[in-house]
CSV table of C-alpha atoms in Angstrom, one decimal:
chain,number,residue,atom,x,y,z
A,1,MET,CA,142.7,110.9,91.8
A,2,SER,CA,142.8,107.8,93.3
A,3,ILE,CA,141.3,107.4,96.9
A,4,ASP,CA,143.5,105.8,99.4
A,5,LEU,CA,141.5,103.5,101.2
A,6,ALA,CA,144.1,102.1,103.4
A,7,PHE,CA,145.0,105.9,104.8
A,8,ASP,CA,140.9,106.3,105.1
A,9,ARG,CA,140.9,102.9,107.1
A,10,GLN,CA,143.8,104.0,109.4
A,11,HIS,CA,142.9,107.5,110.0
A,12,ILE,CA,139.4,108.8,109.0
A,13,TRP,CA,136.7,108.6,111.4
A,14,HIS,CA,133.3,108.2,109.7
A,15,PRO,CA,129.9,108.1,111.3
A,16,TYR,CA,129.2,106.0,114.4
A,17,THR,CA,132.4,103.9,113.6
A,18,SER,CA,134.9,102.1,115.4
A,19,MET,CA,138.7,102.8,114.9
A,20,ILE,CA,139.7,99.4,115.7
A,21,ASP,CA,137.5,97.7,113.4
A,22,PRO,CA,135.9,100.3,111.2
A,23,LEU,CA,133.0,99.5,108.6
A,24,PRO,CA,134.2,99.3,104.9
A,25,VAL,CA,133.6,102.5,103.0
A,26,TYR,CA,133.0,102.6,99.3
A,27,PRO,CA,134.9,105.1,97.2
A,28,VAL,CA,132.5,107.7,95.5
A,29,VAL,CA,133.9,110.1,92.9
A,30,ALA,CA,131.0,111.5,91.5
A,31,ALA,CA,127.2,111.6,91.5
A,32,GLU,CA,124.4,112.6,89.0
A,33,GLY,CA,120.8,112.3,89.1
A,34,CYS,CA,119.8,109.5,91.5
A,35,GLU,CA,123.3,107.4,91.1
A,36,LEU,CA,126.7,107.5,92.8
A,37,MET,CA,129.9,106.8,90.6
A,38,LEU,CA,132.3,104.6,92.5
A,39,GLU,CA,136.0,104.8,91.5
A,40,ASN,CA,136.0,101.7,89.5
A,41,GLY,CA,133.1,102.8,87.3
A,42,GLN,CA,130.6,101.1,89.1
A,43,ARG,CA,127.2,102.9,89.4
A,44,LEU,CA,125.0,102.6,92.3
A,45,VAL,CA,121.1,104.0,92.5
A,46,ASP,CA,120.9,105.9,95.4
A,47,GLY,CA,118.2,104.8,98.1
A,48,THR,CA,118.8,106.9,101.0
A,49,ALA,CA,119.0,110.3,99.3
A,50,SER,CA,122.4,111.2,101.0
A,51,TRP,CA,120.7,110.5,104.7
A,52,TRP,CA,117.5,111.9,103.2
A,53,SER,CA,118.6,115.2,101.9
A,54,ALA,CA,119.3,115.3,98.1
A,55,VAL,CA,115.4,115.0,97.1
A,56,HIS,CA,116.4,116.8,93.8
A,57,GLY,CA,118.8,113.9,93.2
A,58,TYR,CA,122.7,114.9,92.3
A,59,ARG,CA,124.1,117.7,89.9
A,60,HIS,CA,120.5,119.4,89.3
A,61,PRO,CA,121.1,122.3,87.0
A,62,VAL,CA,118.9,124.7,88.7
A,63,LEU,CA,120.9,124.0,92.4
A,64,ASP,CA,124.4,123.8,90.4
A,65,GLN,CA,123.6,127.1,88.9
A,66,ALA,CA,122.4,128.9,92.3
A,67,VAL,CA,126.1,127.8,93.8
A,68,THR,CA,128.1,128.7,90.8
A,69,TYR,CA,126.2,132.3,90.6
A,70,GLN,CA,126.6,132.9,94.2
A,71,LEU,CA,130.5,132.0,94.4
A,72,GLY,CA,130.8,134.9,91.9
A,73,GLN,CA,129.3,137.3,94.6
A,74,MET,CA,130.6,136.0,97.7
A,75,ALA,CA,131.3,132.5,99.3
A,76,HIS,CA,130.6,133.7,102.9
A,77,VAL,CA,130.4,136.7,105.3
A,78,MET,CA,129.8,137.0,108.9
A,79,PHE,CA,125.8,137.3,110.1
A,80,GLY,CA,126.6,139.6,113.1
A,81,GLY,CA,125.9,143.2,112.2
A,82,ILE,CA,125.3,141.9,108.3
A,83,THR,CA,122.7,140.7,106.1
A,84,HIS,CA,122.7,139.8,102.5
A,85,PRO,CA,120.2,139.3,99.8
A,86,GLN,CA,120.4,135.2,99.9
A,87,ALA,CA,119.5,135.3,103.5
A,88,VAL,CA,116.5,137.7,103.1
A,89,THR,CA,115.3,135.7,100.3
A,90,LEU,CA,115.3,132.3,102.1
A,91,CYS,CA,113.5,133.9,105.0
A,92,GLN,CA,110.7,135.2,102.9
A,93,GLN,CA,110.6,132.0,101.2
A,94,LEU,CA,110.1,129.8,104.5
A,95,LEU,CA,107.6,132.1,105.8
A,96,ALA,CA,105.5,132.0,102.5
A,97,ILE,CA,105.4,128.1,102.8
A,98,THR,CA,105.2,127.2,106.7
A,99,PRO,CA,102.2,128.4,109.0
A,100,PRO,CA,101.5,132.2,109.3
A,101,ALA,CA,102.2,132.1,113.0
A,102,LEU,CA,105.8,131.2,112.5
A,103,ASN,CA,107.4,134.3,111.5
A,104,LYS,CA,110.5,134.6,113.0
A,105,VAL,CA,114.0,132.7,111.7
A,106,PHE,CA,116.9,131.6,112.9
A,107,LEU,CA,119.6,130.3,109.9
A,108,ALA,CA,121.5,127.6,111.6
A,109,ASP,CA,124.0,125.5,110.3
A,110,SER,CA,122.9,121.9,111.1
A,111,GLY,CA,120.0,120.0,112.1
A,112,SER,CA,121.3,119.2,115.7
A,113,ILE,CA,122.1,123.1,116.2
A,114,ALA,CA,118.6,123.9,115.1
A,115,VAL,CA,117.3,121.4,117.8
A,116,GLU,CA,119.7,123.4,120.4
A,117,VAL,CA,118.5,126.5,119.1
A,118,ALA,CA,115.0,125.5,119.8
A,119,ILE,CA,115.8,124.5,123.3
A,120,LYS,CA,117.3,127.7,124.0
A,121,MET,CA,114.2,129.5,122.5
A,122,ALA,CA,111.9,127.6,124.6
A,123,LEU,CA,113.9,128.0,128.0
A,124,GLN,CA,114.8,132.0,127.4
A,125,TYR,CA,111.2,132.3,126.4
A,126,TRP,CA,109.7,131.6,130.1
A,127,GLN,CA,112.7,133.3,131.5
A,128,GLY,CA,111.7,136.2,129.5
A,129,ILE,CA,107.7,136.0,130.7
A,130,GLY,CA,108.8,135.6,134.2
A,131,HIS,CA,108.5,131.7,134.7
A,132,ARG,CA,112.0,130.9,135.2
A,133,GLN,CA,111.2,127.7,137.1
A,134,LYS,CA,109.8,126.1,133.7
A,135,THR,CA,113.2,124.5,132.5
A,136,GLU,CA,112.2,120.9,132.1
A,137,LEU,CA,111.6,119.3,128.4
A,138,ILE,CA,109.5,116.4,127.5
A,139,SER,CA,110.3,114.0,124.9
A,140,LEU,CA,109.5,110.6,123.6
A,141,ARG,CA,110.8,107.2,123.8
A,142,LYS,CA,112.3,106.2,120.2
A,143,GLY,CA,113.0,109.7,119.5
A,144,TYR,CA,116.2,111.0,117.9
A,145,HIS,CA,117.0,114.9,117.6
A,146,GLY,CA,120.7,115.0,117.1
A,147,ASP,CA,124.2,114.5,118.2
A,148,THR,CA,125.0,117.6,120.2
A,149,PHE,CA,124.4,117.7,124.0
A,150,ALA,CA,121.4,119.4,124.6
A,151,ALA,CA,119.5,117.4,121.5
A,152,MET,CA,121.3,114.1,122.9
A,153,ALA,CA,119.5,114.9,126.0
A,154,VAL,CA,116.0,114.7,124.5
A,155,CYS,CA,116.8,111.5,122.4
A,156,ASP,CA,115.5,108.3,123.8
A,157,PRO,CA,117.9,107.8,126.7
A,158,VAL,CA,117.9,103.9,126.9
A,159,ASP,CA,117.3,102.8,123.1
A,160,SER,CA,119.7,105.0,121.4
A,161,MET,CA,123.3,105.4,120.3
A,162,HIS,CA,123.7,108.0,123.3
A,163,SER,CA,123.1,106.1,126.1
A,164,MET,CA,126.9,106.1,127.2
A,165,PHE,CA,126.1,110.1,127.9
A,166,SER,CA,123.2,109.7,129.8
A,167,LYS,CA,124.7,110.8,133.2
A,168,LEU,CA,126.3,113.9,132.0
A,169,LEU,CA,122.9,115.0,130.2
A,170,PRO,CA,120.4,117.1,131.7
A,171,GLN,CA,117.5,114.8,132.8
A,172,HIS,CA,114.2,115.6,131.2
A,173,HIS,CA,110.9,113.5,131.0
A,174,PHE,CA,110.2,110.7,128.2
A,175,LEU,CA,107.0,109.5,127.2
A,176,PRO,CA,106.4,106.1,126.3
A,177,ALA,CA,106.6,105.8,122.2
A,178,PRO,CA,103.1,106.6,120.4
A,179,ASP,CA,101.7,103.4,120.0
A,180,SER,CA,99.0,104.2,117.3
A,181,PRO,CA,100.4,103.5,114.1
A,182,TYR,CA,99.7,105.6,111.3
A,183,HIS,CA,97.3,103.2,109.4
A,184,SER,CA,95.4,102.0,112.2
A,185,GLU,CA,92.8,103.6,114.4
A,186,PHE,CA,94.2,106.1,117.0
A,187,ARG,CA,93.9,105.1,120.9
A,188,PRO,CA,93.3,108.0,122.6
A,189,GLU,CA,94.7,106.4,125.7
A,190,SER,CA,98.0,106.7,124.2
A,191,LEU,CA,98.1,110.4,125.3
A,192,LYS,CA,97.2,109.7,128.9
A,193,PRO,CA,100.8,109.5,129.9
A,194,LEU,CA,101.3,113.3,128.5
A,195,GLN,CA,98.3,114.5,130.1
A,196,GLN,CA,99.2,112.8,133.7
A,197,LEU,CA,102.6,114.5,133.3
A,198,LEU,CA,101.3,117.8,132.7
A,199,GLU,CA,98.8,117.7,135.3
A,200,GLN,CA,101.8,117.0,137.8
A,201,ARG,CA,104.8,119.1,136.3
A,202,HIS,CA,103.3,121.7,133.8
A,203,GLN,CA,104.3,124.6,136.2
A,204,TYR,CA,107.9,123.3,135.5
A,205,ILE,CA,107.8,122.3,132.0
A,206,ALA,CA,109.0,124.6,129.2
A,207,ALA,CA,108.5,122.4,126.0
A,208,LEU,CA,107.6,118.9,124.4
A,209,ILE,CA,109.9,118.1,121.5
A,210,LEU,CA,108.8,115.6,119.1
A,211,GLU,CA,109.3,114.2,115.6
A,212,PRO,CA,106.0,114.7,113.8
A,213,ILE,CA,104.4,111.5,112.4
A,214,VAL,CA,107.8,109.7,111.7
A,215,GLN,CA,110.2,108.7,114.5
A,216,GLY,CA,113.7,108.7,112.3
A,217,TYR,CA,116.5,107.0,113.5
A,218,GLY,CA,114.8,105.7,116.7
A,219,GLY,CA,113.1,103.2,114.5
A,220,MET,CA,111.4,104.5,111.4
A,221,ARG,CA,108.1,104.3,113.5
A,222,PHE,CA,104.9,105.9,112.0
A,223,TYR,CA,102.5,107.3,114.3
A,224,HIS,CA,98.7,108.3,113.9
A,225,PRO,CA,98.3,112.2,113.2
A,226,ASP,CA,95.5,112.3,115.8
A,227,TYR,CA,98.3,111.6,118.5
A,228,LEU,CA,100.2,114.9,117.4
A,229,ALA,CA,97.3,116.6,117.5
A,230,GLY,CA,96.3,115.6,120.8
A,231,CYS,CA,100.0,116.7,122.3
A,232,ARG,CA,99.1,120.2,120.6
A,233,ALA,CA,95.8,120.4,122.4
A,234,LEU,CA,97.3,119.5,125.7
A,235,CYS,CA,100.6,121.7,125.4
A,236,ASP,CA,97.8,124.3,125.0
A,237,GLU,CA,95.6,123.3,127.9
A,238,PHE,CA,98.9,123.3,130.3
A,239,ASP,CA,100.8,126.1,128.9
A,240,VAL,CA,103.8,124.3,127.3
A,241,LEU,CA,105.3,125.1,124.3
A,242,LEU,CA,105.5,122.3,121.4
A,243,ILE,CA,108.7,122.1,119.3
A,244,ALA,CA,108.1,120.2,116.0
A,245,ASP,CA,111.5,118.6,114.9
A,246,GLU,CA,110.9,118.3,111.3
A,247,ILE,CA,114.5,118.2,109.7
A,248,ALA,CA,113.9,114.8,108.4
A,249,THR,CA,110.0,114.9,107.8
A,250,GLY,CA,110.0,118.3,106.2
A,251,PHE,CA,109.8,119.3,102.6
A,252,GLY,CA,107.3,116.6,101.3
A,253,ARG,CA,108.9,113.5,102.6
A,254,THR,CA,106.0,112.1,104.4
A,255,GLY,CA,103.6,113.1,101.5
A,256,SER,CA,102.7,116.7,102.8
A,257,LEU,CA,105.0,119.7,102.6
A,258,PHE,CA,105.2,119.4,106.5
A,259,ALA,CA,104.2,116.6,108.7
A,260,CYS,CA,102.7,118.6,110.9
A,261,GLU,CA,99.9,119.4,108.2
A,262,GLN,CA,98.5,115.7,108.5
A,263,ALA,CA,97.5,116.8,112.1
A,264,LYS,CA,96.4,120.3,110.9
A,265,ILE,CA,98.6,121.9,113.8
A,266,THR,CA,101.3,124.5,114.1
A,267,ALA,CA,104.0,124.3,116.5
A,268,ASP,CA,105.2,127.2,118.7
A,269,ILE,CA,108.8,126.3,117.4
A,270,LEU,CA,109.7,124.5,114.1
A,271,CYS,CA,112.9,122.7,113.0
A,272,LEU,CA,113.9,122.2,109.5
A,273,GLY,CA,117.5,121.0,108.0
A,274,LYS,CA,118.2,118.2,105.3
A,275,ALA,CA,116.5,118.8,102.2
A,276,LEU,CA,116.3,122.5,103.0
A,277,THR,CA,119.4,122.6,100.6
A,278,GLY,CA,118.7,119.5,98.4
A,279,GLY,CA,121.8,118.1,99.8
A,280,TYR,CA,124.0,120.4,98.5
A,281,MET,CA,125.2,122.1,101.9
A,282,THR,CA,124.9,122.0,105.5
A,283,MET,CA,122.3,124.3,106.9
A,284,ALA,CA,119.2,124.2,109.1
A,285,ALA,CA,116.5,126.9,110.1
A,286,THR,CA,114.6,127.3,113.3
A,287,LEU,CA,111.4,129.1,112.9
A,288,CYS,CA,109.1,130.5,115.7
A,289,THR,CA,106.4,132.6,116.5
A,290,ASP,CA,106.1,136.4,117.5
A,291,GLN,CA,105.1,135.3,121.0
A,292,VAL,CA,108.0,133.2,121.6
A,293,ALA,CA,110.4,135.6,119.9
A,294,LEU,CA,109.1,138.4,122.0
A,295,GLY,CA,109.6,136.5,125.3
A,296,VAL,CA,113.2,135.6,124.3
A,297,SER,CA,113.9,139.2,123.3
A,298,GLN,CA,112.4,140.2,127.2
A,299,SER,CA,114.7,137.4,128.8
A,300,GLU,CA,117.8,138.6,130.8
A,301,ALA,CA,120.4,138.4,128.0
A,302,GLY,CA,118.2,140.8,125.8
A,303,GLY,CA,118.6,138.3,122.7
A,304,LEU,CA,118.8,134.7,121.9
A,305,MET,CA,122.0,133.5,123.0
A,306,HIS,CA,123.3,131.5,119.6
A,307,GLY,CA,125.1,132.6,116.6
A,308,PRO,CA,127.2,130.2,114.6
A,309,THR,CA,130.0,131.5,112.7
A,310,PHE,CA,128.5,130.0,109.4
A,311,MET,CA,125.1,131.3,110.1
A,312,ALA,CA,123.2,132.2,107.1
A,313,ASN,CA,126.2,131.1,104.7
A,314,PRO,CA,125.6,132.8,101.2
A,315,LEU,CA,126.2,129.7,99.6
A,316,ALA,CA,124.0,127.5,101.5
A,317,CYS,CA,121.1,130.2,101.4
A,318,ALA,CA,121.4,130.4,97.5
A,319,VAL,CA,121.3,126.7,97.2
A,320,ALA,CA,118.2,126.5,99.8
A,321,ASN,CA,116.4,129.3,97.6
A,322,ALA,CA,116.9,127.1,94.5
A,323,SER,CA,115.7,124.3,96.1
A,324,ILE,CA,112.7,125.6,97.9
A,325,GLY,CA,111.8,127.2,94.4
A,326,LEU,CA,112.1,123.7,92.8
A,327,ILE,CA,109.8,122.5,95.4
A,328,ARG,CA,107.2,125.3,95.2
A,329,THR,CA,107.1,125.1,91.4
A,330,GLY,CA,107.7,121.4,90.8
A,331,ASP,CA,105.6,118.2,91.1
A,332,TRP,CA,107.0,116.7,94.2
A,333,GLN,CA,103.6,115.7,95.6
A,334,ALA,CA,102.7,113.5,92.5
A,335,GLN,CA,106.5,112.2,92.7
A,336,VAL,CA,106.0,111.1,96.4
A,337,ALA,CA,102.6,109.4,95.9
A,338,ALA,CA,103.8,107.4,92.8
A,339,ILE,CA,107.0,106.5,95.4
A,340,GLU,CA,104.5,105.5,98.0
A,341,THR,CA,102.4,103.2,95.6
A,342,GLN,CA,105.3,101.5,94.0
A,343,LEU,CA,107.1,100.8,97.5
A,344,LYS,CA,104.0,99.7,98.7
A,345,ALA,CA,103.7,97.3,95.9
A,346,GLU,CA,107.1,95.9,95.5
A,347,LEU,CA,108.2,95.7,99.1
A,348,ALA,CA,104.8,93.9,100.0
A,349,PRO,CA,106.4,90.5,99.6
A,350,CYS,CA,109.1,91.0,101.9
A,351,GLN,CA,106.4,90.3,104.8
A,352,ALA,CA,106.6,86.7,104.0
A,353,SER,CA,110.2,86.5,105.1
A,354,PRO,CA,110.8,84.9,108.5
A,355,LEU,CA,113.2,87.6,108.9
A,356,VAL,CA,111.1,90.6,108.8
A,357,LYS,CA,108.7,91.5,111.4
A,358,GLU,CA,107.2,94.2,109.9
A,359,VAL,CA,107.1,96.3,106.1
A,360,ARG,CA,105.9,99.7,106.3
A,361,VAL,CA,105.7,102.4,104.0
A,362,LEU,CA,104.5,106.2,104.2
A,363,GLY,CA,105.1,108.9,101.4
A,364,ALA,CA,108.6,108.3,99.9
A,365,ILE,CA,109.7,106.3,102.9
A,366,GLY,CA,110.0,102.6,103.0
A,367,VAL,CA,111.1,100.1,105.7
A,368,LEU,CA,111.6,96.7,106.7
A,369,GLU,CA,112.0,96.4,110.3
A,370,MET,CA,113.7,92.7,110.8
A,371,HIS,CA,113.4,90.7,114.1
A,372,HIS,CA,117.1,91.0,115.0
A,373,PRO,CA,120.1,93.8,114.2
A,374,VAL,CA,121.2,93.3,110.5
A,375,ASP,CA,124.9,92.9,109.7
A,376,VAL,CA,125.5,96.2,108.1
A,377,ALA,CA,129.2,95.1,106.3
A,378,LYS,CA,127.7,92.1,104.9
A,379,LEU,CA,124.4,93.7,103.6
A,380,GLN,CA,126.1,96.6,102.4
A,381,GLN,CA,128.4,94.3,100.6
A,382,HIS,CA,125.2,92.7,99.1
A,383,PHE,CA,123.7,95.6,98.0
A,384,VAL,CA,126.8,97.3,96.4
A,385,GLY,CA,126.9,93.8,94.6
A,386,ASP,CA,123.6,94.5,93.2
A,387,GLY,CA,124.5,98.1,92.2
A,388,VAL,CA,122.4,100.1,94.7
A,389,TRP,CA,123.2,102.2,97.8
A,390,ILE,CA,121.0,101.3,100.8
A,391,ARG,CA,122.3,102.0,104.2
A,392,PRO,CA,120.8,99.7,107.1
A,393,PHE,CA,120.9,100.3,110.8
A,394,ASN,CA,120.2,98.2,113.7
A,395,ARG,CA,117.2,96.2,112.7
A,396,LEU,CA,116.1,98.3,110.1
A,397,ILE,CA,116.6,98.1,106.1
A,398,TYR,CA,114.9,101.3,104.2
A,399,LEU,CA,114.5,103.6,101.5
A,400,MET,CA,114.4,107.5,101.5
A,401,PRO,CA,115.1,108.0,97.8
A,402,PRO,CA,115.4,111.4,96.0
A,403,TYR,CA,112.0,112.4,94.5
A,404,ILE,CA,112.9,112.5,91.0
A,405,ILE,CA,113.9,108.6,91.0
A,406,SER,CA,112.5,106.5,88.2
A,407,GLU,CA,110.3,103.6,88.3
A,408,GLU,CA,112.9,101.2,87.1
A,409,GLN,CA,115.5,102.8,89.8
A,410,ILE,CA,113.0,102.0,92.5
A,411,SER,CA,112.4,98.5,91.1
A,412,ARG,CA,116.1,98.1,91.5
A,413,LEU,CA,116.1,99.2,94.8
A,414,CYS,CA,113.0,97.0,96.0
A,415,TRP,CA,114.5,94.0,94.0
A,416,SER,CA,117.9,94.1,96.0
A,417,MET,CA,116.0,94.4,99.2
A,418,ARG,CA,113.8,91.4,98.6
A,419,ARG,CA,116.6,89.4,97.9
A,420,ALA,CA,118.3,90.7,101.0
A,421,VAL,CA,115.6,88.9,103.0
A,422,GLY,CA,115.3,85.9,100.7
A,423,VAL,CA,112.0,86.6,98.9
């Protein structure tokens, strides 16, 4: 079946794209391993793992089998008043790999919804224990947490794609973006803004929400683990909840299973998504402590006020169980470490380009930050011409490939990035 690109351009909205002059799209008809296959037969090495989710690559036999098996049982059943084996097993697996204090699980249907649920948990918790005035949130500049309204309200209010909605969103507190880079010496004074805000407003603040260690769509910024540890300590001191958005960083992307591990901290509420299902299905999870769950359950509503139609979808749960099984039994740590070593070596020459402001690598993430915003359509054409799929945005050209990627495939991606910046 051929793809009608003219119809697509005229009628179909793609992410963050104008309908007046949409960005070009490329017709993918199949995917396998770390490659996408275009309609014309060309193969592209995927450098983004389908927005960071397909960590095991495409058409993995274990994941394919999990979906096929579950289709023979049931594709979906409502979760209100019903449970099913795949959901129970998934929650058992999540509790086995996350910190012991996090032992209540809400299975949502996207990363943004996981953040919405986390915010509801925080607000209902304080209502439930008699602190109804604690309704304010703290977030970080350069932070990104999703495209739904509560999530947008804790994204950077100025330097983000959501600034046009600022007058419609709840107004929260924003701290300066962490300014102690991951590979540099930690600057304790970077915690001063948080300390000062909590001293002034802690009785009204419900939670601090942040992306641990890596700020994703806000600029692919890597910050020092001691900043995260300091945030945890200040939240404890001033009785404020900590929400960790690990939707992008969870399941090994930064080199540890969860980025919070690098600061040796546990959040009160944890959001997971993207790689949860290995990129096969849309699914997310929000975990919380017993303390938070008890407070929510004591609130006026009597329970957590959220319930998506496709919550705990059996197909998604089945493939998530298989994906976590691959993580738990596989060699992802060595794979991510090898990717990091190769990206450091092969992207380093890009620092010599006058177009490049900074090259940075952490785990299976490689970033070229440019001095100026890139021409996405032009760069995309260059990459496809080189047989790779790299999706730049704003001032960033980056890689977050599947963990199973080969050395040769990484080299091809890095070669094309070096050509793009003229080195």
